XYZ file of C-alpha atoms in Angstrom:
492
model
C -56.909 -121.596 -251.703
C -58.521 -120.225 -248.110
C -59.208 -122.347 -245.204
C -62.924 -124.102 -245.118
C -63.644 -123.928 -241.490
C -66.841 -122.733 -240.342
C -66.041 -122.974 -236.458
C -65.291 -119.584 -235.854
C -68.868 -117.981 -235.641
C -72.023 -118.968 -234.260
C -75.256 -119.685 -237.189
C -76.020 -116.556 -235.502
C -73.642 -114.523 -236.997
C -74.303 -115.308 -240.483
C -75.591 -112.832 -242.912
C -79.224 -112.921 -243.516
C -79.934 -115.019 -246.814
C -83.241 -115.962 -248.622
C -81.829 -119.413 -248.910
C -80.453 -121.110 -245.924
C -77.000 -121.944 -245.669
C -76.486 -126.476 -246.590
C -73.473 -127.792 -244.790
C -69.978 -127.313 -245.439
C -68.332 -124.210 -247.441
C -68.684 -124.248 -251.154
C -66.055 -124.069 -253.261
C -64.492 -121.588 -256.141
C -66.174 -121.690 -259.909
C -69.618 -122.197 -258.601
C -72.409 -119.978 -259.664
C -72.810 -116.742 -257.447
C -76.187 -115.485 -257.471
C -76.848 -111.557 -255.596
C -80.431 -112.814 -254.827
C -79.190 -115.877 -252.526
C -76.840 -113.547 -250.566
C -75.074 -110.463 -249.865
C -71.016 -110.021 -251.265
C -69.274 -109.623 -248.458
C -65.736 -108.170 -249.528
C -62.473 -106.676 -247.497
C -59.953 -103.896 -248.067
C -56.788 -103.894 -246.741
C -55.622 -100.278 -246.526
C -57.292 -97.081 -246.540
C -55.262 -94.912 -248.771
C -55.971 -93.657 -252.179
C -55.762 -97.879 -253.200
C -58.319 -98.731 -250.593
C -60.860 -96.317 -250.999
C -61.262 -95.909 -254.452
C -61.426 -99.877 -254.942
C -64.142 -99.732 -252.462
C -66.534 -96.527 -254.217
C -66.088 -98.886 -257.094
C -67.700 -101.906 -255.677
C -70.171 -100.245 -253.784
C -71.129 -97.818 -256.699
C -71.259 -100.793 -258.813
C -72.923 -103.633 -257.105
C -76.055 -102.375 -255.053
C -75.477 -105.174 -252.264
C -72.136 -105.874 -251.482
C -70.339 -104.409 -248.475
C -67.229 -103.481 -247.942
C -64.907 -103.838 -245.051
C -62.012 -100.834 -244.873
C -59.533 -102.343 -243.107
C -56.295 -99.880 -241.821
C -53.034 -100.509 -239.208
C -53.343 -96.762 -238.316
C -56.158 -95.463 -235.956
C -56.299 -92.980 -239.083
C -57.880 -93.114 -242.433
C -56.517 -91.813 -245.727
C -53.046 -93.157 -245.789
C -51.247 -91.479 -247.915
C -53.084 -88.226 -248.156
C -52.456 -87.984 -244.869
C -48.782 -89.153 -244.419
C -47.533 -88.365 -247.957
C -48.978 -85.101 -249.360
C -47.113 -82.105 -248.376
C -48.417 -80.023 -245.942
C -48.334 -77.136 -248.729
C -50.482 -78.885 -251.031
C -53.814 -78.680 -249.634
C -55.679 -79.024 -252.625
C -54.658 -82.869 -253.046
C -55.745 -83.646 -250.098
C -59.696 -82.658 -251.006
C -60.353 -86.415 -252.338
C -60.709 -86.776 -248.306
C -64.541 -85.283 -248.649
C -65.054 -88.179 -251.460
C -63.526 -90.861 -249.386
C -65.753 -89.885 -246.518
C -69.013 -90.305 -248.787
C -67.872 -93.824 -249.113
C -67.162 -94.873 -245.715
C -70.080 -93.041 -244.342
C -71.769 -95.590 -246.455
C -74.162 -97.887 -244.974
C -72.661 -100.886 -247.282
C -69.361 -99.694 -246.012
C -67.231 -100.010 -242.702
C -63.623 -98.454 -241.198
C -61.828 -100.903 -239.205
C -58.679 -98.841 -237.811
C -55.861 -100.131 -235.567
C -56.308 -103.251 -237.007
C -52.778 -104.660 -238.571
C -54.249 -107.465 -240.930
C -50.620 -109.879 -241.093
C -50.312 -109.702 -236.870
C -53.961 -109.042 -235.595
C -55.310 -111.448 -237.953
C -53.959 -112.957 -240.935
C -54.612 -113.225 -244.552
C -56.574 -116.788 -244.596
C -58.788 -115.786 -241.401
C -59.695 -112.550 -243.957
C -60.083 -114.913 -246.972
C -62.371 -117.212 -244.740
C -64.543 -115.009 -243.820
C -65.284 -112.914 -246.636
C -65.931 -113.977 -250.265
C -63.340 -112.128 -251.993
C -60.131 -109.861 -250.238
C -58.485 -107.201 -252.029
C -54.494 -105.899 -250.821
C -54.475 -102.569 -251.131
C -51.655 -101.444 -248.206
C -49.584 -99.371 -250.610
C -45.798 -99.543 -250.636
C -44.592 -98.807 -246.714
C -40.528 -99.105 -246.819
C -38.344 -97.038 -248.964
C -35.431 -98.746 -251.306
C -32.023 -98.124 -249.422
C -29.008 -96.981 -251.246
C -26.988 -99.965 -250.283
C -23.450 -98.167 -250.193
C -20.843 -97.641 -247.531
C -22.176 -94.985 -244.558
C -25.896 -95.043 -245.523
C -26.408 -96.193 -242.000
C -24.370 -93.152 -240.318
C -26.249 -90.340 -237.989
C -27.720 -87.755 -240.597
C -28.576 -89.917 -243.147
C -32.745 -90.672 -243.617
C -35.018 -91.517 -246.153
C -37.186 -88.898 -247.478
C -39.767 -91.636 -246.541
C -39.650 -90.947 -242.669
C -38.585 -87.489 -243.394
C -41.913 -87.180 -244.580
C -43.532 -88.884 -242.176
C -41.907 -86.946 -239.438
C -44.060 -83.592 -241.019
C -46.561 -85.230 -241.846
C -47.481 -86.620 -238.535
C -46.947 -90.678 -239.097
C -46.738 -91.649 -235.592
C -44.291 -94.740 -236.519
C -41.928 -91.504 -237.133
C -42.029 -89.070 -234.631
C -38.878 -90.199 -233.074
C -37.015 -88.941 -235.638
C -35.637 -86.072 -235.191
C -33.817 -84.538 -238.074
C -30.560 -82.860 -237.123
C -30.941 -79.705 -239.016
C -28.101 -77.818 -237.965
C -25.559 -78.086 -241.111
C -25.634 -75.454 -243.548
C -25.933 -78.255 -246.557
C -28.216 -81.147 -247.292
C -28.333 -83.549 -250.008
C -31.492 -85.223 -251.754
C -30.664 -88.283 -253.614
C -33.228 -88.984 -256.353
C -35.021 -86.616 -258.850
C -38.446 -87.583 -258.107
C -41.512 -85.471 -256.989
C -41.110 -86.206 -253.499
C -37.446 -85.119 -253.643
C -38.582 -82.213 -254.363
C -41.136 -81.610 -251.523
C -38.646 -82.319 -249.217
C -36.578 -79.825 -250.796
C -39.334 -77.232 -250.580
C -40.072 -77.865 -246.923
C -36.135 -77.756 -246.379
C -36.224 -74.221 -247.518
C -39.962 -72.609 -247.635
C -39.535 -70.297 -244.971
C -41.111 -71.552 -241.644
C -44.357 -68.699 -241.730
C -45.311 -69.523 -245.124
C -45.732 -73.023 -243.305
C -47.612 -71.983 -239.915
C -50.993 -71.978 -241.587
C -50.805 -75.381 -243.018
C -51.625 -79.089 -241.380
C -47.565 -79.701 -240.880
C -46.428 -80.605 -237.244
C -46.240 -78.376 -234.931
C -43.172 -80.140 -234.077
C -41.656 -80.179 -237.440
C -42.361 -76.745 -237.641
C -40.484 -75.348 -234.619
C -37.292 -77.791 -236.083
C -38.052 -75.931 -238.755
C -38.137 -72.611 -237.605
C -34.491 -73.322 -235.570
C -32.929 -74.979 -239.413
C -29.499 -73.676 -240.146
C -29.913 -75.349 -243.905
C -29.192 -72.697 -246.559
C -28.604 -75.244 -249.452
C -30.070 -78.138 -250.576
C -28.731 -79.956 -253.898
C -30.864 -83.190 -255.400
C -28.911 -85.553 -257.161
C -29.736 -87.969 -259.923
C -27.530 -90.679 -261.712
C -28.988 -89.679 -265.048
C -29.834 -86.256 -266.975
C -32.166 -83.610 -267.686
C -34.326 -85.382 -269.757
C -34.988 -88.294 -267.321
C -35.757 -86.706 -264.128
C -39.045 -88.388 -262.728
C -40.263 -85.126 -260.686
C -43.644 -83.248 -262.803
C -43.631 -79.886 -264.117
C -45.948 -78.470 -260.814
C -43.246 -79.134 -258.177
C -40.421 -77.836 -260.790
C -42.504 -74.603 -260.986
C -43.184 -74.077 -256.973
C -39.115 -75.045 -256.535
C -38.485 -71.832 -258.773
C -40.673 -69.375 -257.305
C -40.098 -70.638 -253.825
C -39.588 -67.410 -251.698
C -36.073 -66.248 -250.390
C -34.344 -69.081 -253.113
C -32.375 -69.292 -255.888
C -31.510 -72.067 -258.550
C -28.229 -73.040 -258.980
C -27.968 -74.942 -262.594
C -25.127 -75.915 -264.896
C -26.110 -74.800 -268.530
C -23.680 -77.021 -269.726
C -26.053 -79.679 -268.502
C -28.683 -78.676 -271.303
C -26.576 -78.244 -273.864
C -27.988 -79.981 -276.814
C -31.198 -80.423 -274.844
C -33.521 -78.226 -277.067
C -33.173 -80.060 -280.052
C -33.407 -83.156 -278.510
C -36.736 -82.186 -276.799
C -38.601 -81.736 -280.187
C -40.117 -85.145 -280.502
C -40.650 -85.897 -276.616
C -44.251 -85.667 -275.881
C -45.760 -82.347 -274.941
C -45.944 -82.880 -270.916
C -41.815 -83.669 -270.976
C -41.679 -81.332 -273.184
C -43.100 -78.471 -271.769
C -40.883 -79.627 -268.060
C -37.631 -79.234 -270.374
C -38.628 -75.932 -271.464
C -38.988 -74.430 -268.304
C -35.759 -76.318 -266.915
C -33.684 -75.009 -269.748
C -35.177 -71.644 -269.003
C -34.150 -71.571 -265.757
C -31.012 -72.544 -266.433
C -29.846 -70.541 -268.790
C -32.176 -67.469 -269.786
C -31.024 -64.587 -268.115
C -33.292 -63.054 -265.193
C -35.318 -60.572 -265.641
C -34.513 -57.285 -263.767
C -37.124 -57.940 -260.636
C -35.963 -61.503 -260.428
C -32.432 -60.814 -260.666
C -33.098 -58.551 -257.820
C -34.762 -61.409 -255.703
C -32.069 -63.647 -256.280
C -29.964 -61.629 -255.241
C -31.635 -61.368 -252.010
C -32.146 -64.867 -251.614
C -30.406 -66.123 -248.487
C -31.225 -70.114 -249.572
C -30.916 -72.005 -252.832
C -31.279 -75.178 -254.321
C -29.427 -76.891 -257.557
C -29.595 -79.822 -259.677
C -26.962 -82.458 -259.807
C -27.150 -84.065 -263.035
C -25.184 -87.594 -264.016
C -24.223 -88.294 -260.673
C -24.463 -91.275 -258.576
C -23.915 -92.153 -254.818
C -20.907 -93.747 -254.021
C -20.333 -93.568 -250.495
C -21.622 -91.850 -247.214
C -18.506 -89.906 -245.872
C -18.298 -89.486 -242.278
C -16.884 -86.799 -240.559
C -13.381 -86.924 -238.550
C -14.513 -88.593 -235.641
C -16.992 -90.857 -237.466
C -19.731 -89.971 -235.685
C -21.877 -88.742 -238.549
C -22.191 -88.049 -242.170
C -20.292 -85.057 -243.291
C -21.122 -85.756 -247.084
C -21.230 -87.817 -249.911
C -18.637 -89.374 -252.503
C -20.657 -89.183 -256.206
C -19.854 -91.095 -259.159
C -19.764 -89.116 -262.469
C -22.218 -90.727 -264.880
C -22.912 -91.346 -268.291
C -25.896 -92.293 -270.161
C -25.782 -95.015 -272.400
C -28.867 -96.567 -275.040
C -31.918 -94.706 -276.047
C -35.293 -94.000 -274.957
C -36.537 -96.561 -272.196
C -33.304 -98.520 -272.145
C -31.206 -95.396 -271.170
C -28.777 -95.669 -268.026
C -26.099 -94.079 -266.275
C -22.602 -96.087 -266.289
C -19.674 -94.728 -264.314
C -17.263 -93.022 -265.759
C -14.486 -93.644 -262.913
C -14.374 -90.373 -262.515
C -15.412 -88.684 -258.728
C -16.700 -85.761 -256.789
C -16.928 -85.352 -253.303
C -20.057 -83.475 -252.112
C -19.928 -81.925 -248.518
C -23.486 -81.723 -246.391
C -24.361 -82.728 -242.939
C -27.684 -84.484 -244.029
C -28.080 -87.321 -246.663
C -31.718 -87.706 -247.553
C -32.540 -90.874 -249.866
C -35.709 -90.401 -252.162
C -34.872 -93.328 -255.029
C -38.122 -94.385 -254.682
C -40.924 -96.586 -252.031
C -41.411 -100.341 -251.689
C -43.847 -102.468 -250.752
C -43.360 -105.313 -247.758
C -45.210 -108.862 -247.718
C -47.712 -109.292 -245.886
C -48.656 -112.170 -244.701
C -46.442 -115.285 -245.623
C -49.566 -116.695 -247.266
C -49.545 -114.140 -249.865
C -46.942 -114.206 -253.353
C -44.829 -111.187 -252.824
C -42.208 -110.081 -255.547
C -38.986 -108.835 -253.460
C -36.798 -107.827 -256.539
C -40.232 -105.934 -257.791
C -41.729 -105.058 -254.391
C -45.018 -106.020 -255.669
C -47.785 -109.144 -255.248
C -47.598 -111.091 -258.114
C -51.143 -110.645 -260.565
C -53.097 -110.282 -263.681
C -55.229 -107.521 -263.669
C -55.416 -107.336 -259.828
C -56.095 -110.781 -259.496
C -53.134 -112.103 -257.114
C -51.702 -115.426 -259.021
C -52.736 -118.646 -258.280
C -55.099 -117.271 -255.518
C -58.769 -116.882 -256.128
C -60.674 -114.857 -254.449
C -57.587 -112.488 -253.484
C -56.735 -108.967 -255.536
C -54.572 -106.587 -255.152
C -54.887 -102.466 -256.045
C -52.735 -99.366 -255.889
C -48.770 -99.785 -255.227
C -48.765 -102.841 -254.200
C -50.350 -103.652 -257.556
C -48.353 -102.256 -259.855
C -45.282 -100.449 -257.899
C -45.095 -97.112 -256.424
C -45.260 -94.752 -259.662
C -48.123 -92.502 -260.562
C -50.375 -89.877 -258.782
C -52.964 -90.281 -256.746
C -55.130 -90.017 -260.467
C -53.391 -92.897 -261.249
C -54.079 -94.890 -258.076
C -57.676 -93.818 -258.837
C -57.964 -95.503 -262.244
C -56.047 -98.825 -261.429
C -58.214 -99.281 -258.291
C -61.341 -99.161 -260.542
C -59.932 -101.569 -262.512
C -59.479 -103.967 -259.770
C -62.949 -103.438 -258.549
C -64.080 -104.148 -262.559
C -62.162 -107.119 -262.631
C -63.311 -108.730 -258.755
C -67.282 -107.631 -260.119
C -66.545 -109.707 -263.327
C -65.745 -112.496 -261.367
C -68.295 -112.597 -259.013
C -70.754 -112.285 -261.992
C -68.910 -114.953 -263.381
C -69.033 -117.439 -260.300
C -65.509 -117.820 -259.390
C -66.315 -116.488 -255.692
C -67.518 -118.792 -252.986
C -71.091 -118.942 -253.136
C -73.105 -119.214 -250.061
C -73.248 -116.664 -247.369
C -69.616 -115.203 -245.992
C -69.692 -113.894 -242.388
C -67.837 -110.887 -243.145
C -66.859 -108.850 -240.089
C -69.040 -110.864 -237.430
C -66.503 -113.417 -237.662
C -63.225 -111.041 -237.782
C -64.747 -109.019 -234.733
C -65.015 -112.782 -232.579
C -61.037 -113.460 -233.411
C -60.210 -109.659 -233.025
C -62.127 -109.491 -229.224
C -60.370 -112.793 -228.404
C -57.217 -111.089 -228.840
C -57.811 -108.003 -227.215
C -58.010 -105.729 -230.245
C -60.082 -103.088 -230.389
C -60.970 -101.702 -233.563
C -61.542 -98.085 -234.509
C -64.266 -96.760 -236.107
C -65.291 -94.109 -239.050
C -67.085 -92.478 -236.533
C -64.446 -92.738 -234.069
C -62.042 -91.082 -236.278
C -64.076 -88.334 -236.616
C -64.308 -88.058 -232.580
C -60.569 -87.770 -233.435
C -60.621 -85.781 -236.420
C -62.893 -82.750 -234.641
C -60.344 -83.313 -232.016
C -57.736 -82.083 -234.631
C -59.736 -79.364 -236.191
C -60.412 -77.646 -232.866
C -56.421 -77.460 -231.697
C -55.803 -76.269 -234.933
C -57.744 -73.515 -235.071
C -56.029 -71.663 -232.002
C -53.232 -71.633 -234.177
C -55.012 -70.694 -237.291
C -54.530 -74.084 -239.067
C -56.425 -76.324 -240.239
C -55.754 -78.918 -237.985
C -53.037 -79.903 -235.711
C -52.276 -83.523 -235.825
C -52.380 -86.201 -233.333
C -49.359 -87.762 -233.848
C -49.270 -90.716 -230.816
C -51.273 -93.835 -231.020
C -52.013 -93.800 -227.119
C -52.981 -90.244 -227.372
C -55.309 -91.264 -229.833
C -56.721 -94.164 -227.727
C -57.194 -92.543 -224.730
C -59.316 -89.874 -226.572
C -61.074 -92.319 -227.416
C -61.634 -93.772 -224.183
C -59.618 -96.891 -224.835
């Protein structure tokens, strides 16, 4: 249950009501009528989560507004930081999630870090319902021997690093070894893959890094093998990246047939979008070329391969122990059926050689705020149908919600069903009634403590800034990757 403590704000900064506000803060299950006051409701997190929770409760309640609030000086999260740089199509939701927070019932509060800045309760006091939506920000570690040696990164802040997060620009990806290893058979193994190996001018007209692309450009890495503990059947990466990965320019597949052997008939009764993945993986791994694409495989001067039924073991470093010079796998084998299905060791092993480990097995999500339930084993807050256990008047949306699987479709479509469920409780009464303060009262704390949000229109100071140094180069934008930069365009 929040805090009731009016102290914060002046009468002043209360929202304009028809009824006048009587006394002391009222409490959860009574009746919430639109006509005494205005919803007043916050967002934590401006990704795919964020935004789409708040379209929902602004397209479907005609007074409430909504409070965006984001760590970054940035909007978009994810579509910003996650997408590749070679997939600009995904990123086009941006034009939809401007409609919404060019919204009059809607507000961007960047460089605010809600859990430090101001916490959870101050958020819960002021506003009559709060809604987590801050996505899953760590990746899961590999926990074996070496993961910690020079050359080994998650895909995470390898994709942050191209994508411009500023938290990891210090990176620095040593790209000098001829071999690099991708743990994990997920889409965003994948993109690294691709990036590994597109060649650098099929890049140069996309929003990557400038920096990442002249690390690029100087990349000795001719081979790039992603590794999974399980088989064909169970990779997690979609058919789209598996396509792009085989008609990637100046590349080759390397795949074991004898890893598909068996696999047709056992792809029959699989449903048609697994289905149609197998197909073209058991095509490319064992139909022979045609006579043009033998020829550009044989010109290929980079390639990539599966690793099938193989699981990380150990980091090995090299002689002097300075770095990681590759990586000990355990052979797998699958055991149970369908969903129950996992790799056991076999005792057998294989030592792979590289000079850079990249871990993809998957995102996490960190607590927040110690006032909030948090899940470690599951990396998610704790709810029923958004609504975060045991705490009225707090939801939860997006990876946090539910863990970090699905697209940003799926993100879409569990975000409206948070918004559904918070709207069926404020028609229901079990908000605070009575007039909420909203942002009046978060902007007091926030000046107090020398925080200085940023603004929608702000960004787009910021994002115009972007635009115009990209177009020199004939992209279409070049990212401002450092906070201070940011704040000093701003004037800050």
């Amino acid at each position: 249950m929040a805090l009731r403590c009016w102290r914060w704000w002046p009468r002043s900064a209360w929202p304009r009501t028809r009824l006048p506000f009587a006394g002391s803060s009222p409490g959860f299950g009574q009746r919430f009528s639109t006509q005494e006051t205005t919803p007043q409701i916050c967002v934590v997190g401006s990704g795919p989560a964020g935004f789409y929770t708040a379209q929902h409760l602004l397209k479907h309640h005609a007074q409430a507004h909504v409070d965006i609030y984001e760590k970054q000086p940035v909007p978009f999260g994810l579509v910003r930081f996650g997408v590749a740089p070679d997939h600009p199509e995904v990123k086009n939701v941006v034009s939809t999630f401007t409609q919404t927070a060019r919204s009059q019932r809607c507000a961007f509060r960047g460089h605010v870090v809600v859990g430090r800045d101001v916490t959870v309760a101050e958020l819960r006091e002021a506003y009559h319902a709060v809604v987590l939506s801050y996505g899953a920000e760590d990746h899961r570690a590999l926990d074996i021997p070496g993961e910690r040696l020079p050359g080994v990164l998650s895909a995470r802040a390898f994709v942050g690093w191209y994508n411009g997060l500023p938290e990891n620009q210090a990176l620095a990806p040593d790209l000098s070894c001829d071999t690099a290893v991708i743990v994990g058979q997920g889409n965003v193994a994948l993109d690294v893959a691709r990036i590994l190996l597109t060649p650098p001018e099929h890049l140069e007209r996309t929003d990557i890094t400038e920096a990442a692309l002249q690390a690029l450009r100087q990349s000795r890495v001719k081979t790039v093998w992603i590794v999974g503990r399980r088989g064909p059947l169970q990779v997690a990466f979609t058919i789209k990246e598996l396509r792009e990965m085989t008609q990637l320019p100046g590349t080759r597949p390397i795949l074991d047939p004898a890893d598909f052997l068996g696999l047709q008939d056992r792809i029959q009764e699989v449903p048609r979008p697994r289905k149609r993945l197998m197909e073209l993986l058991l095509r490319a791994a064992t139909e022979q070329p045609g006579q043009e694409e033998a020829a550009r495989r044989a010109r290929a001067s980079r390639a990539w391969g599966l690793r099938f039924f193989r699981s990380p073991e150990q980091v090995l470093p090299s002689a002097d122990g300075r770095r990681a010079a590759g990586v000990r796998l355990a052979v797998t084998r699958l055991e149970g059926a369908g969903e129950a299905t996992r790799a056991v060791p076999t005792g057998d092993t294989e030592d792979l050689p590289c000079g850079l480990v990249l871990s993809s097995v998957g995102y996490k999500s960190r607590p927040i705020d110690p006032s909030v339930p948090f899940d470690p084993k599951l990396g998610v807050i704790p709810n029923t149908e958004g609504r975060v256990v045991d705490e009225p008047g707090l939801y939860c949306s997006g990876w946090v919600k539910r863990g970090p699987t699905g697209v940003i479709a799926t993100t879409m479509t569990d975000s409206f069903l948070t918004g559904q469920t918070l709207l069926q409780d404020l028609r229901a009464g079990l908000l605070p009634a009575g007039p909420r303060p909203g942002y009046a009262a978060i902007q007091a704390l926030l000046s107090g403590r020398g925080v200085r949000p940023v603004s929608f229109s702000d960004w787009e100071k910021l994002d115009a800034e972007e635009v115009a140094r990209g177009q020199g180069a004939g992209k279409p934008r070049e990212k401002l990757v450092d906070t201070q930069e940011m704040l000093r365009l701003l004037g800050r």
